[in-house]
């Protein structure tokens, strides 16, 4: 729907409930530059981990497109599931240009719950790219080396801001007793990740969607 015509259509877009579709209100992990916290990762990377638990589930990695002019407009690539994807179409258009930048290229992102320990503990969602330089890779190495990431406490420190942000992750020694996860409520990661139906993707990415700015600016 490139053109929104008439009050009926305009109202349908503007008055749409804020939590429509599969989207849920998410608390994102927000650390200041230089801040460090102690955290736990409830979601193992693999369901074959000895510490995997069905009730906590695994972390997810998804292919996403981002509008290069607006990093809040980020959604899952639907090419494989739906055979159609506005982000892939934009990427194809980039390919056709002489100066290829690959800004619409689908990129993999990791989403996990994170339990922040301390006096006032809370659960938030943390999302990262998966490049070899990313903090995700520390978790992946730990999981491959020891089989688990949920059986240790981690010191997590944020350095830098916006696109210069990086995270340091240092694991403690493994728990001697299984950690007690009782009462710790997690976000459903499949609902945290934003999936937009093809018919609404152009409006979403290019910004006619009235509620598109309510989430997800926050995963630097
Ligand atoms: Zn795509």
XYZ file of C-alpha atoms and ligand atoms in Angstrom:
221
model
C 0.000 0.000 0.000
C 2.072 2.905 -1.258
C -0.771 5.401 -1.196
C -2.942 5.903 1.816
C -6.104 7.484 0.472
C -9.112 8.819 2.302
C -9.878 9.173 5.983
C -10.883 5.566 6.351
C -7.439 4.339 5.333
C -5.640 7.125 7.187
C -7.550 6.320 10.361
C -6.878 2.624 9.962
C -3.160 3.343 10.002
C -3.148 5.982 12.737
C -5.622 4.349 15.095
C -4.177 0.897 14.901
C -3.641 -0.522 18.408
C -0.083 -0.023 19.528
C 0.466 -3.655 20.447
C -0.947 -5.217 17.329
C 0.078 -8.462 15.700
C 2.683 -10.556 17.389
C 4.453 -7.587 18.922
C 4.806 -7.296 22.678
C 6.027 -4.494 24.885
C 9.675 -5.195 25.524
C 12.079 -3.894 28.105
C 15.432 -3.474 26.377
C 18.700 -3.630 28.236
C 20.084 -0.111 28.467
C 23.526 0.461 29.909
C 25.323 3.798 29.870
C 28.757 4.180 28.298
C 31.205 2.704 30.849
C 28.517 1.070 32.997
C 28.972 -2.508 34.107
C 26.491 -4.985 35.610
C 26.351 -8.598 36.650
C 24.038 -10.614 34.446
C 22.855 -14.111 33.674
C 21.765 -15.457 30.323
C 18.647 -17.613 30.841
C 18.565 -18.695 27.179
C 21.106 -21.277 26.126
C 22.322 -21.085 22.517
C 21.483 -24.721 21.889
C 18.769 -27.046 23.153
C 21.352 -29.805 23.497
C 23.163 -27.905 26.215
C 23.153 -29.847 29.515
C 21.697 -26.724 31.144
C 18.967 -26.176 28.555
C 15.523 -25.930 30.107
C 12.290 -25.973 28.099
C 10.730 -23.257 30.249
C 13.602 -20.873 29.497
C 14.103 -21.851 25.873
C 16.958 -20.915 23.571
C 18.109 -17.532 22.298
C 17.202 -16.671 18.707
C 19.196 -15.430 15.752
C 17.209 -13.893 12.904
C 17.954 -12.272 9.547
C 16.741 -8.684 9.551
C 16.659 -5.667 7.300
C 17.177 -2.153 8.576
C 16.322 1.058 6.792
C 19.833 2.609 6.521
C 18.325 6.059 7.019
C 16.427 5.082 10.168
C 17.841 2.392 12.437
C 14.552 2.103 14.339
C 12.941 0.569 11.241
C 14.167 -2.971 11.597
C 12.212 -6.159 10.842
C 12.672 -9.817 10.039
C 13.456 -10.847 6.439
C 10.388 -12.680 5.102
C 11.902 -13.960 1.859
C 12.308 -17.562 3.006
C 8.915 -17.902 4.683
C 6.802 -15.788 2.378
C 8.754 -15.682 -0.891
C 8.458 -11.904 -0.731
C 10.339 -9.280 1.257
C 10.440 -5.531 0.837
C 13.934 -5.360 2.368
C 15.218 -7.855 -0.196
C 13.629 -5.807 -2.968
C 15.466 -2.716 -1.709
C 18.657 -4.741 -1.523
C 18.140 -5.899 -5.113
C 17.734 -2.266 -6.175
C 21.022 -1.441 -4.431
C 22.656 -4.290 -6.318
C 21.504 -2.800 -9.575
C 23.202 0.498 -8.811
C 26.822 1.067 -9.716
C 27.810 2.098 -6.197
C 26.936 -0.952 -4.155
C 26.800 -0.331 -0.422
C 24.741 -3.270 0.759
C 22.873 -1.190 3.293
C 19.637 -3.148 2.852
C 21.415 -6.497 2.967
C 19.787 -8.885 5.460
C 21.924 -9.109 8.604
C 21.860 -11.654 11.370
C 20.964 -10.514 14.881
C 21.014 -12.336 18.184
C 18.204 -11.820 20.724
C 18.315 -13.073 24.281
C 16.777 -12.463 27.655
C 19.209 -11.146 30.182
C 18.690 -11.278 33.942
C 20.385 -8.315 35.579
C 21.423 -9.195 39.115
C 21.867 -6.765 41.993
C 19.695 -5.069 44.602
C 16.865 -4.502 42.161
C 17.097 -7.421 39.731
C 15.151 -7.374 36.464
C 14.815 -9.134 33.127
C 15.425 -7.296 29.854
C 16.084 -8.211 26.253
C 19.475 -7.733 24.668
C 20.156 -7.795 20.967
C 23.448 -7.794 19.106
C 24.902 -8.330 15.670
C 26.756 -11.603 15.258
C 30.005 -10.501 13.627
C 33.246 -12.074 14.807
C 33.996 -8.875 16.745
C 30.648 -8.882 18.571
C 29.998 -9.832 22.179
C 27.768 -12.566 20.822
C 30.892 -14.338 19.693
C 32.174 -14.518 23.270
C 28.976 -16.335 24.233
C 29.255 -18.614 21.223
C 32.847 -19.507 22.119
C 31.844 -20.180 25.719
C 28.962 -22.406 24.580
C 31.220 -24.361 22.213
C 33.978 -24.680 24.788
C 31.938 -25.554 27.885
C 28.505 -26.506 26.481
C 26.654 -23.819 28.402
C 26.242 -20.093 29.042
C 23.426 -20.148 31.631
C 25.501 -21.790 34.368
C 27.760 -18.818 35.005
C 27.326 -15.225 36.087
C 28.754 -12.653 33.661
C 30.290 -9.275 34.166
C 28.945 -7.174 31.304
C 30.381 -3.767 30.529
C 29.341 -1.366 27.831
C 31.925 0.845 26.146
C 31.105 3.620 23.688
C 27.903 4.930 22.212
C 25.654 4.329 19.223
C 27.499 2.693 16.328
C 30.760 2.702 18.342
C 29.223 0.605 21.127
C 30.925 -2.583 22.202
C 30.418 -4.915 25.137
C 32.883 -6.788 27.283
C 31.692 -10.087 28.757
C 33.631 -11.965 31.412
C 32.267 -15.240 32.817
C 32.557 -16.261 36.462
C 33.419 -19.804 37.501
C 30.564 -22.231 36.771
C 27.821 -22.668 39.401
C 28.518 -25.469 41.859
C 24.765 -25.899 42.420
C 22.184 -25.527 39.622
C 20.995 -21.911 39.517
C 17.484 -21.320 40.842
C 15.489 -19.661 38.049
C 12.212 -19.873 39.987
C 10.050 -16.776 39.604
C 12.156 -15.167 36.889
C 9.728 -14.261 34.083
C 11.221 -14.067 30.607
C 10.139 -12.317 27.416
C 8.916 -14.493 24.571
C 11.709 -13.819 22.080
C 9.622 -14.808 19.087
C 7.292 -11.957 19.987
C 10.101 -9.541 20.738
C 11.478 -9.867 17.227
C 9.490 -7.649 14.870
C 7.795 -9.476 12.012
C 5.844 -7.299 9.595
C 3.509 -8.814 6.966
C 4.669 -8.151 3.401
C 1.707 -5.880 2.615
C 2.740 -3.546 5.463
C 6.504 -3.679 5.008
C 6.953 -0.720 2.677
C 4.939 1.532 4.969
C 6.805 0.211 7.999
C 10.348 0.594 6.649
C 9.768 3.903 4.936
C 8.004 5.319 7.920
C 4.313 5.897 7.293
C 3.542 3.529 10.114
C 2.357 5.592 13.066
C 3.546 3.215 15.764
C 6.797 2.148 14.177
C 8.848 4.447 16.369
C 7.638 2.942 19.629
C 10.242 0.223 19.825
C 13.683 -0.963 19.033
C 15.798 2.134 18.746
C 17.581 0.755 21.700
C 19.788 -2.096 20.850
C 23.115 -0.369 20.354
Zn 14.551 -9.968 3.038
